[in-house]
XYZ file of C-alpha atoms in Angstrom:
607
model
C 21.743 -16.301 91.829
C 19.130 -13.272 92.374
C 20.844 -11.046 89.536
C 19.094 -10.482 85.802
C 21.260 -10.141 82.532
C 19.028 -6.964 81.177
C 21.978 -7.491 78.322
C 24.618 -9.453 76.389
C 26.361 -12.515 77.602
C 28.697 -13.812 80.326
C 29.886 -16.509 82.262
C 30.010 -16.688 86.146
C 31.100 -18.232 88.838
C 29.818 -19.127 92.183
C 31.692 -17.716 94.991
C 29.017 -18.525 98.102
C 26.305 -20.524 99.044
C 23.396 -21.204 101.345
C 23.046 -18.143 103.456
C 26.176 -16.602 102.254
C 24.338 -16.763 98.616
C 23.214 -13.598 96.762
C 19.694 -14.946 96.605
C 19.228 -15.989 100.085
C 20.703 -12.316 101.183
C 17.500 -10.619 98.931
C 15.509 -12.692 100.773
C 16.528 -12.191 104.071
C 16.356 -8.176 103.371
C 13.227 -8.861 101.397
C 11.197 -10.150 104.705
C 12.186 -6.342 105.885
C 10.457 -4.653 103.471
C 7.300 -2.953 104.391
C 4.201 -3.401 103.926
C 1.887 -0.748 101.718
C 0.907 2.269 104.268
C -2.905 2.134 104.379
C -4.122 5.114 105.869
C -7.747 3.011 107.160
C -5.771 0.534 108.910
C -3.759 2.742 110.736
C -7.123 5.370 111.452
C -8.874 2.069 112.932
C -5.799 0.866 114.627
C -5.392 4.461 116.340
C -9.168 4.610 117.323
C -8.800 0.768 119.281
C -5.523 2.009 121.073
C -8.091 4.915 122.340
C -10.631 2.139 123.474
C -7.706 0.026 124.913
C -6.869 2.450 127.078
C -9.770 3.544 128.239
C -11.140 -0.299 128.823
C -9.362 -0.510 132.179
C -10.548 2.258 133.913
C -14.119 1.792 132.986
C -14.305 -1.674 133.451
C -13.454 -0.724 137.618
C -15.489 2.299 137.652
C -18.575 -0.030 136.495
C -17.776 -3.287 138.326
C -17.591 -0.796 141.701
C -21.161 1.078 141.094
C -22.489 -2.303 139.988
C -21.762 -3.727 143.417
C -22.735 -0.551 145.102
C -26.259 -1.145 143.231
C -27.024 -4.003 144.999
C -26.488 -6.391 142.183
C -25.092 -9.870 142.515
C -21.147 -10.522 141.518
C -22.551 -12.868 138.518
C -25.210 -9.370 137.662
C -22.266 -6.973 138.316
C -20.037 -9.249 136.359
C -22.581 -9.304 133.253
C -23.338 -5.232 133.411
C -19.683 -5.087 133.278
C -19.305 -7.273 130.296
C -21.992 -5.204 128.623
C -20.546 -2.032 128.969
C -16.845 -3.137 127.684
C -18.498 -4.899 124.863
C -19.903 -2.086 123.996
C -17.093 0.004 123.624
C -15.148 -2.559 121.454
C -16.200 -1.556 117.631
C -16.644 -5.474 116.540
C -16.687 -6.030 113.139
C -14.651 -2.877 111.897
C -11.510 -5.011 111.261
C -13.365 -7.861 109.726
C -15.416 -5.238 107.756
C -12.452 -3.676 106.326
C -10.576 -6.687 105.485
C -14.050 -7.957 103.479
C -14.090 -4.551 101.821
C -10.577 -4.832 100.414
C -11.153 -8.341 99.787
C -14.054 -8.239 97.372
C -12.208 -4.579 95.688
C -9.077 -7.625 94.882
C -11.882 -9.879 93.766
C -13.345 -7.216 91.586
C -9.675 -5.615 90.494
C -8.949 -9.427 89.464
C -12.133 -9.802 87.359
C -10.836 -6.848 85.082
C -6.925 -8.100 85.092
C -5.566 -6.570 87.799
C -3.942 -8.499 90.234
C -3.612 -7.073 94.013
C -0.413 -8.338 95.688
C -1.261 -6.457 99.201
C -4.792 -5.997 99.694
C -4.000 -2.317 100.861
C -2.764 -1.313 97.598
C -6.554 -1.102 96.600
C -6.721 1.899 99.130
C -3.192 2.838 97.950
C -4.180 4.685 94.054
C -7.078 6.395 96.001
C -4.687 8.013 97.781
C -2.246 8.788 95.112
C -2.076 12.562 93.518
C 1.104 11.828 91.230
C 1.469 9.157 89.134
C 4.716 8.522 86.937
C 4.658 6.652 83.525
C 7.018 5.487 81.042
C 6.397 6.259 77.590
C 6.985 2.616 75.925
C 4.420 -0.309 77.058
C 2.058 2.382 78.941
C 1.291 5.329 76.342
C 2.507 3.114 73.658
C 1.217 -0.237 73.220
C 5.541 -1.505 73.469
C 6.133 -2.511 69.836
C 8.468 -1.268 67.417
C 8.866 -1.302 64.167
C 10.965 0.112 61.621
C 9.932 3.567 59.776
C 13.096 4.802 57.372
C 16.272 5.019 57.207
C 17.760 9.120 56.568
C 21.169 8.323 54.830
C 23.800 10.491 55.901
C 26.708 9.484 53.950
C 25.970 7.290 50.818
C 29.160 5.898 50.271
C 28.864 3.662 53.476
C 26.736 0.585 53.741
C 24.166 1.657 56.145
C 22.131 -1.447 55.241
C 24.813 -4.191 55.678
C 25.588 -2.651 59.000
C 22.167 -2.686 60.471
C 21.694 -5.911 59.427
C 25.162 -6.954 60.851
C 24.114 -5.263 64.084
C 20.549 -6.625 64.459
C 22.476 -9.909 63.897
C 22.910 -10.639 67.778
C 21.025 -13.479 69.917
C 20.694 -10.877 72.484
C 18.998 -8.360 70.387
C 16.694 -5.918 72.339
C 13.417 -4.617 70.712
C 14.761 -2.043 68.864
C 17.125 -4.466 67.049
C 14.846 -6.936 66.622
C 12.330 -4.209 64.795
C 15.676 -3.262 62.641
C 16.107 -6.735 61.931
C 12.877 -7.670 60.492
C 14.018 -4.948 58.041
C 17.142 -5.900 57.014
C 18.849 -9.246 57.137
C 21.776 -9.897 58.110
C 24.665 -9.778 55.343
C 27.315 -12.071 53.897
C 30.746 -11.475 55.189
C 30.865 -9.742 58.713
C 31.788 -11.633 61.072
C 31.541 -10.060 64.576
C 35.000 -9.821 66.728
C 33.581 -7.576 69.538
C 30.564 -5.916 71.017
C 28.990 -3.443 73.711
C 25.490 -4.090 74.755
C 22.544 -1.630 74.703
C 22.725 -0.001 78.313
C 19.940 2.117 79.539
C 22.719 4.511 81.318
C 24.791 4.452 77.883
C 21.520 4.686 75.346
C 23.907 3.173 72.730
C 25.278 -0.093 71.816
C 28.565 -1.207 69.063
C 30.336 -4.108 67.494
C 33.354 -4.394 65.679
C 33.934 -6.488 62.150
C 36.773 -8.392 60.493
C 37.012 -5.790 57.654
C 34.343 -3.582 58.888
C 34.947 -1.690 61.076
C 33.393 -0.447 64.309
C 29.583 0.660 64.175
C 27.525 2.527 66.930
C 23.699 2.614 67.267
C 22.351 5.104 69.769
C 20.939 8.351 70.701
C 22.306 11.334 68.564
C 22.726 13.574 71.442
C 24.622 10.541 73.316
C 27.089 9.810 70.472
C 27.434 13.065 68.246
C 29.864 16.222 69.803
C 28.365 19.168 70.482
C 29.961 20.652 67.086
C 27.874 18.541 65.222
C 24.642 21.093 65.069
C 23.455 20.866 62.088
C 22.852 16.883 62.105
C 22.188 17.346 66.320
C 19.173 20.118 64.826
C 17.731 17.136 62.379
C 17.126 14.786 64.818
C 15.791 16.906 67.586
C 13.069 17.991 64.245
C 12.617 13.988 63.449
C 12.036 13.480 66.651
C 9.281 16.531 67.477
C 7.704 14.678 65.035
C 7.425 11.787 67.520
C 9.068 8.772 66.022
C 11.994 7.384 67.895
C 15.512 8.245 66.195
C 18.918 6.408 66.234
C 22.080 7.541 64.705
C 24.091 4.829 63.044
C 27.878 5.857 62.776
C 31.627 4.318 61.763
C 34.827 4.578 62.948
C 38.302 2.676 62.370
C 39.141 2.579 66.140
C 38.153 -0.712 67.564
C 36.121 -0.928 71.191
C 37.935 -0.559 74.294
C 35.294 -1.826 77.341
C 32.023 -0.203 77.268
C 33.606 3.920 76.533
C 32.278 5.313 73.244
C 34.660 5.131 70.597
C 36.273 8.432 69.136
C 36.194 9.295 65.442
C 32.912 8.798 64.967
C 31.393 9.427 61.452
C 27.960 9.880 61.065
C 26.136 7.396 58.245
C 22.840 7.422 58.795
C 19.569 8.109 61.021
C 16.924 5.482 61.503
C 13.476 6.229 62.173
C 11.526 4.020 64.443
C 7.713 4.153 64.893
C 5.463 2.973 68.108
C 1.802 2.664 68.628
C -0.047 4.807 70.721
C -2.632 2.576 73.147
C -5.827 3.356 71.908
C -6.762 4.354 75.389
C -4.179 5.838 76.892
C -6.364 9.530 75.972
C -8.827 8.136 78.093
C -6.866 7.163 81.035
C -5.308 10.578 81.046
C -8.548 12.104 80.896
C -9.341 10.132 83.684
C -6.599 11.426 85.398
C -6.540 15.220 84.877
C -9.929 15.511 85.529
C -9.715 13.923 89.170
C -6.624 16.779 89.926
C -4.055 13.287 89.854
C -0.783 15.028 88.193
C 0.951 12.657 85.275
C 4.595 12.373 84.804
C 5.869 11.003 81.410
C 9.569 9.662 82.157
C 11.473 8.131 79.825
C 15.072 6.844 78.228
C 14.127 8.371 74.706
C 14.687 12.179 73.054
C 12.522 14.648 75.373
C 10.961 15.958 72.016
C 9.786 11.917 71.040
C 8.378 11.616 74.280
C 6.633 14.965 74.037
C 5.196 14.772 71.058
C 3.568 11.127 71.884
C 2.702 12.387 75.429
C 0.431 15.477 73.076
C -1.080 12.867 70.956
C -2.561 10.673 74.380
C -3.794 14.027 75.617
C -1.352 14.885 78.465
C -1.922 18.231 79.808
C 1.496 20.533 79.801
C 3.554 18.354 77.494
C 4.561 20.944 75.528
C 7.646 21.820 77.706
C 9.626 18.942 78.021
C 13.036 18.432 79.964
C 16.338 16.595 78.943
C 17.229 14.575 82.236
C 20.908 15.252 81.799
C 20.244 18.985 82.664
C 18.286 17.729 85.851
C 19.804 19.191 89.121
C 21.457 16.407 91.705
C 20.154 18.488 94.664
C 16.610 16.922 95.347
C 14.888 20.435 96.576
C 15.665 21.939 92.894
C 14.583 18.552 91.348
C 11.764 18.479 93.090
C 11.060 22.338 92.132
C 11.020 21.321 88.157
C 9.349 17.967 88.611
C 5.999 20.557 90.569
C 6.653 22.529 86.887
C 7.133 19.611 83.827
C 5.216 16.643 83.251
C 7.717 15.000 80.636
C 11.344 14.300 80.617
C 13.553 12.587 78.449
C 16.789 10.913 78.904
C 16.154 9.681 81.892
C 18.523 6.856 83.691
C 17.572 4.701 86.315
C 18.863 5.929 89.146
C 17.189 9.387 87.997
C 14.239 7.686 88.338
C 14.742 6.741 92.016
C 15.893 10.369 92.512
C 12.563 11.842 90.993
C 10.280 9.340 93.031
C 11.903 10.847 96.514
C 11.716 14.274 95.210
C 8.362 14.223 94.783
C 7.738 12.407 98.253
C 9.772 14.913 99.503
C 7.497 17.724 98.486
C 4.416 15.737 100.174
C 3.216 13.433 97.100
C 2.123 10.610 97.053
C 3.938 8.934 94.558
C 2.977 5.974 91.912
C 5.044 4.356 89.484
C 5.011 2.472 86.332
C 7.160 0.190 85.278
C 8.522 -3.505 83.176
C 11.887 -3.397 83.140
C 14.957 -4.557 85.611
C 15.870 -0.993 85.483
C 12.730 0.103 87.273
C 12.873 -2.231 89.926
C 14.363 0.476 92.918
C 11.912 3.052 92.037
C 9.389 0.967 91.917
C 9.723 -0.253 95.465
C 10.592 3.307 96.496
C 6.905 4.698 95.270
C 3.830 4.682 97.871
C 2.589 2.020 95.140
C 4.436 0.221 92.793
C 2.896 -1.196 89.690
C 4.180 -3.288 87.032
C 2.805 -4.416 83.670
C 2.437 -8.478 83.107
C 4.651 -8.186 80.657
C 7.009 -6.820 82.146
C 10.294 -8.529 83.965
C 9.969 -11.045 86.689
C 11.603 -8.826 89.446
C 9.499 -5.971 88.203
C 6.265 -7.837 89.319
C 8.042 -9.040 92.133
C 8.211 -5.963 93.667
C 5.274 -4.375 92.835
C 1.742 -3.935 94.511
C -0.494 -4.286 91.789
C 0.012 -5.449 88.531
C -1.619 -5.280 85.174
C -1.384 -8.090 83.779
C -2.822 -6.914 80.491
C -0.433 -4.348 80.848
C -3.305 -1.416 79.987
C -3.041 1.670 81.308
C -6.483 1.965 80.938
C -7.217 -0.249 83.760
C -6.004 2.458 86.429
C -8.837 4.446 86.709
C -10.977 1.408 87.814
C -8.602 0.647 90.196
C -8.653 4.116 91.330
C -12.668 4.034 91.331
C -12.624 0.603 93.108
C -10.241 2.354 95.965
C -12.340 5.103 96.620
C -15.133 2.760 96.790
C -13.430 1.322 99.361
C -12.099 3.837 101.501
C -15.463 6.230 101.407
C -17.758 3.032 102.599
C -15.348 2.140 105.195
C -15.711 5.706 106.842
C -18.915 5.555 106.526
C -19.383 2.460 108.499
C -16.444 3.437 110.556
C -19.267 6.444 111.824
C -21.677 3.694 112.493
C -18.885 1.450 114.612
C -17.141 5.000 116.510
C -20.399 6.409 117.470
C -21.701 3.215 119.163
C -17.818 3.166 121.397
C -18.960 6.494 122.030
C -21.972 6.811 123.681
C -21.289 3.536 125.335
C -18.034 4.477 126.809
C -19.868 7.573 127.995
C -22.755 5.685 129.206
C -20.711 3.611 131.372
C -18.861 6.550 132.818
C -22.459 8.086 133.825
C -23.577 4.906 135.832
C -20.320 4.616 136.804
C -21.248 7.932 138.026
C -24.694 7.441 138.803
C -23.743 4.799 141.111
C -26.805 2.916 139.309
C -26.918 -0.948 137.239
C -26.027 -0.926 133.623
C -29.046 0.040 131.630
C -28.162 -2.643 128.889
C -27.607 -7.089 128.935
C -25.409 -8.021 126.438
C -27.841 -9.332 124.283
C -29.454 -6.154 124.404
C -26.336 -4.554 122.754
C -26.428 -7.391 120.061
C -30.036 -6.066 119.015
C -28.428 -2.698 118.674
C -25.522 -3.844 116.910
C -27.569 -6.021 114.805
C -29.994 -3.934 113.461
C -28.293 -0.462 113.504
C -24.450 -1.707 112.790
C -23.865 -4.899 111.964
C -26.224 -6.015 108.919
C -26.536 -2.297 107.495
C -22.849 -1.919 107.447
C -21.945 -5.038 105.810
C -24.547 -3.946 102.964
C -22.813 0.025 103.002
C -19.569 -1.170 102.585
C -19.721 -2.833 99.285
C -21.957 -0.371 97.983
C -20.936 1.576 95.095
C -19.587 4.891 96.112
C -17.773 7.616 93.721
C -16.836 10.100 96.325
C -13.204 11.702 96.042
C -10.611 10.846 98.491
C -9.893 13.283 101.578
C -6.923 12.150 103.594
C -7.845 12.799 107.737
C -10.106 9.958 108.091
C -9.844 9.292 111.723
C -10.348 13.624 112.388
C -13.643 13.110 110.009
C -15.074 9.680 111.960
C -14.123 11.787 115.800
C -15.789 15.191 114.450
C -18.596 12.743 113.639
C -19.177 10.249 116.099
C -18.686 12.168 119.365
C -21.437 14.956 118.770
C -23.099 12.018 117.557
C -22.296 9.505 119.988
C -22.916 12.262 123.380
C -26.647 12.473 122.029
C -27.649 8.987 121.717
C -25.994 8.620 125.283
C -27.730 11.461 126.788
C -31.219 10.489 125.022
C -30.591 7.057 126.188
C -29.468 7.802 130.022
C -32.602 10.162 130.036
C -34.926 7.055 129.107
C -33.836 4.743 131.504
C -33.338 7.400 134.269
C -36.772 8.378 133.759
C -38.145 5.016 133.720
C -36.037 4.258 136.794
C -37.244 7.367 138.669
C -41.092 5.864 137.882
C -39.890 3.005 140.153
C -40.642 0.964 136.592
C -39.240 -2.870 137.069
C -35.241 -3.194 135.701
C -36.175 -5.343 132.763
C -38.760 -2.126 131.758
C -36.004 0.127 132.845
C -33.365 -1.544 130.024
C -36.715 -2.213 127.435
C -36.675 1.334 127.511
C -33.070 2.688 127.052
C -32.499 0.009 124.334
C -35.746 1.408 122.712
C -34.236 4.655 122.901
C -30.466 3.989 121.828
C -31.326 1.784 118.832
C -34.186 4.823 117.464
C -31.544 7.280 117.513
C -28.813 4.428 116.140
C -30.909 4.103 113.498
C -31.335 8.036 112.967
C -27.346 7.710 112.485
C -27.888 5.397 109.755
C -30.039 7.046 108.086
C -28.171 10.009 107.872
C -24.704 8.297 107.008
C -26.669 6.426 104.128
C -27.514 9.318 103.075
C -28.020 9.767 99.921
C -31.157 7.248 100.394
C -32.089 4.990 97.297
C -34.907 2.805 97.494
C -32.622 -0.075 98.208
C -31.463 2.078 101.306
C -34.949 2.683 102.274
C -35.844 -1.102 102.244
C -32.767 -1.701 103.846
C -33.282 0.311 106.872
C -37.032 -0.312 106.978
C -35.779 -4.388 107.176
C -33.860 -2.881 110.286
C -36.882 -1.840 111.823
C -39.151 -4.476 111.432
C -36.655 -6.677 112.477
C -36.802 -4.892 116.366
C -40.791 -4.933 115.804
C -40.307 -8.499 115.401
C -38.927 -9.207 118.391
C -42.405 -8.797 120.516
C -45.173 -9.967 119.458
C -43.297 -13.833 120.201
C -43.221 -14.289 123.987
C -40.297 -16.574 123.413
C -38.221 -14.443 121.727
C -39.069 -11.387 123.911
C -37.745 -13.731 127.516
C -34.950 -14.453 125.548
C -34.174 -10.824 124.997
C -35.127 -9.684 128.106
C -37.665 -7.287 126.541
C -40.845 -5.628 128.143
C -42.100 -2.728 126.777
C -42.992 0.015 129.659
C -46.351 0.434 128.540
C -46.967 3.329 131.263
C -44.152 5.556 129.939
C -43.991 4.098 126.334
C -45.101 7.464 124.643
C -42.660 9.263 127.137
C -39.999 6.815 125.947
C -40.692 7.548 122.325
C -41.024 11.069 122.432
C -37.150 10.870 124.237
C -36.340 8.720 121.167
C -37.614 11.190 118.174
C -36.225 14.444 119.969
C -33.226 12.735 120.158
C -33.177 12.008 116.178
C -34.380 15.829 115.466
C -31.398 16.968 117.972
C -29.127 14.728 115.822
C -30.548 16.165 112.427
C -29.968 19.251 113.454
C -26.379 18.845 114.399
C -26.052 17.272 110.678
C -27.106 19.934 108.994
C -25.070 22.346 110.758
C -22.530 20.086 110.215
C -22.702 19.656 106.772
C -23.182 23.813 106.345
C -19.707 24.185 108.385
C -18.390 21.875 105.945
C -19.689 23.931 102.689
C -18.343 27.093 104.244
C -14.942 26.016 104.609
């Protein structure tokens, strides 16, 4: 239980069950197996351990100067409430989860299927991305081209048809098969499998003989040239070639039998996808580097890796001259793009290598064989076609099995992780400027210039609505890895100006011996102007479905007045004596943060 026959027959015998049983064992280590690293999650989780830890502290520096203001326990209580709700960024999580939610939604519509909603972050992330030739280049069928005889005296036919005469036939036999049929008289006394590792498979027949089908360079010595020089030329010509060969000695396991006497080459022919050129395109253009890895000839590969448009498949590399030591692999893997030959376990080796070298790493894959490398790549995905276990352990899957369908993925995760930073400014810079508001009243000894439900205007109008709208906008902008460096550099400058605008208002107002509800009218004036300056400028650049968006923002505050209902409810009174003062604080505190944009974005450009 939880093994695959990738080839031939057997019987077996259970030796264990219930938790002692094979199967039960993968599962138990399959409930260790991590999750997909998602760089977003992490940023966010790193910025709420920042306003977890500073919670504590200003929740007792504000309780104590709300008491020393003279307010009740139940008003000290509710300015402390305020200004640790206004520190927590609500929404962020849910907003990210949404945003990778609707991406899977999307990714599903075009047959994709996300199997850890992170993954949709993951190929935004990814700068190499490692294919097989057969079932991603190639559309995965075979079929028969020609057959080269090499010895005419020998029934090359009869033999191939003999061979391809097996229940367990692979692709390739089944392609030879549909050519020739299997003959009268040969009845099969033993066999070998195709292996992967072996890239050859045999049987023996009563009166036969033993025959070999495999990979010239596998089964023909080294003194051999001339024939080893023909089917490196067939193959440069990219059609996949076999050698078919005799011998007297019958098979002894699964070694390759000695005496071997070449009869004949057969030519096999695959498909290339129609859009594998543009996938590649795709690719090379956004700076992703491709590497074509794959069991056949290094000159097949490269020849159908020139046809789809691969940059630098001219050079390619025979996996049996690969080095062991995973610095020098990783050396030639930063200098090829397509190698040949290449066993399973090489393909585990090459996915560390590259990690190693500080890639991050995709793979392709259907078969059994790909399994481990699969699960060691930062993503994993498997084509629908392709074996159970393969899709088992895989992020995404294409369940067309198209190639093509990366680069949408790849769009939709950008997508993704662009609008989440932006909204993640919107969310940061609000903890900011209220964490360092509290600290100044804290300071100030003075009440907290906000009621909770004046911070749920704020986050309404300036966070909450817009940023639901921003994050499932459409958004082509590259990826950049340092998202949580970007949203600080950001939201601090950003966040100390809408505190200091705001702690001017209300101290101002204050000073005028205004009444407290005036007092908070005025700094909530003041912090949602400039909030809105910050959306602005993070919506940036503005279509007119921005612009509509953000002016529903504003008449939505407007709104709140002219009702006297809705204004007690708020707590609202406009300080009609110091209103122009309080505006003017509010528009020099959008030029001061337009100006730090700019200079911003020219530091940016420079570097």
């Amino acid at each position: 239980s939880g093994s695959f026959v990738a080839a031939g027959s057997g019987g077996y015998q259970a030796m264990a069950v219930g938790a002692e049983a094979y199967a039960r064992k993968l599962a138990a280590e399959a409930r260790r197996f991590t999750v997909v690293r998602s760089e977003l999650i992490d940023g966010i989780n790193r910025i709420l351990r920042y306003v977890t830890w500073a919670i504590v502290p200003v929740a007792v520096l504000t309780m104590i100067s709300q008491l020393h203001a003279g307010q009740t326990t139940k008003q000290a209580l509710t300015g402390t409430v305020a200004a640790l709700v206004g520190m927590v960024p609500q929404g962020l999580v849910l907003l990210t989860s949404v945003a990778f939610g609707v991406a899977a939604v999307t990714l599903a519509r075009r047959r994709v299927l996300v199997q850890q909603l992170p993954a949709v972050e993951g190929l935004a992330r990814v700068d190499v991305v490692c294919l097989d030739k057969t079932g991603t280049l190639t559309d995965g069928t075979i079929a028969f081209d020609s057959l080269i005889s090499l010895d005419g005296q020998e029934p090359a036919e009869a033999a191939l048809g003999a061979l391809a005469n097996d229940e367990n036939r692979n692709a390739t036999l089944a392609a030879i098969g549909r050519e020739y049929p299997p003959p009268d008289g040969w009845a099969r006394q033993a066999a070998v499998p195709f292996s992967a590792a072996r890239k050859w498979s045999a049987a023996s027949f009563a009166g036969h003989g033993t025959w070999v089908l495999g990979a010239p360079e596998m089964m023909l010595p080294a003194s051999q040239r001339t024939l080893l020089a023909q089917a490196a030329d067939l193959a440069a010509g990219g059609r996949r070639v076999l050698a078919l060969a005799r011998t007297d000695r019958p098979l002894d396991d699964e070694s390759l039998p000695a005496e071997l006497w070449p009869v004949a080459f057969i030519l096999l022919a695959e498909r290339l996808r129609p859009d594998a050129s543009d996938a590649i395109g795709y690719f090379a253009a956004q700076g992703v580097a491709m590497k074509v890895i794959s069991g056949d000839s290094p000159l097949t590969v490269s020849a159908v890796a020139k046809a789809a448009g691969l940059p630098d498949a001219g050079d390619p590399v025979d996996a049996r001259q690969l080095p062991d030591d995973p610095g020098e692999l990783g050396r030639v893997l930063e200098e090829h793009s397509v190698f040949g030959r290449v066993t399973p376990h090489q393909k585990q080796a090459m996915v560390t290598a590259l990690q190693a070298r500080g890639h991050t790493v995709a793979m392709t894959g259907d078969g059994v064989n790909d399994v481990l490398a699969l699960k060691l790549a930062d993503l994993g995905i498997a084509m629908g076609s392709g074996a159970s276990a393969t899709k088992a352990v895989a992020e995404l899957v294409l369940l067309d099995g198209r190639f093509a369908a990366l680069p949408g993925v790849v769009a939709e995760g950008r997508r993704v992780t662009a609008n989440i930073e932006r909204v993640a400014n919107l969310f940061v810079t609000k903890t900011v400027w209220a964490t360092l508001l509290a600290v100044a009243v804290g300071v100030a000894l003075l009440p907290y210039p906000f009621l909770p439900r004046h911070l749920t205007i704020i986050d309404s109008l300036a966070i909450g609505i817009p940023s639901f709208f921003l994050a499932l906008a459409p958004n082509r902008r590259r990826y950049l890895p340092g998202f949580v460096g970007r949203v600080l550099r950001f939201a601090i400058p950003a966040g100390c100006l809408v505190a200091a605008a705001t702690f001017a208002a209300y101290a101002l107002a204050r000073s005028d011996g205004l009444p407290l509800v005036q007092q908070r009218t005025a700094a909530t004036l003041v912090a949602l102007m400039i909030s809105l300056g910050v959306l602005v400028l993070l919506a940036m650049p503005l279509t007119w479905r921005r612009l509509v968006l953000v002016g529903a923002m504003v008449a939505g505050f407007i709104a709140l007045f002219p009702v006297p209902a809705v204004r007690r409810f708020y707590a609202l009174a406009l300080p009609s004596s110091h209103l122009g003062q309080t505006l003017l604080i509010g528009v020099a505190g959008i030029a001061a943060l337009a100006v730090f944009w700019e200079l911003s974005r020219r530091l940016r450009a420079a570097s």
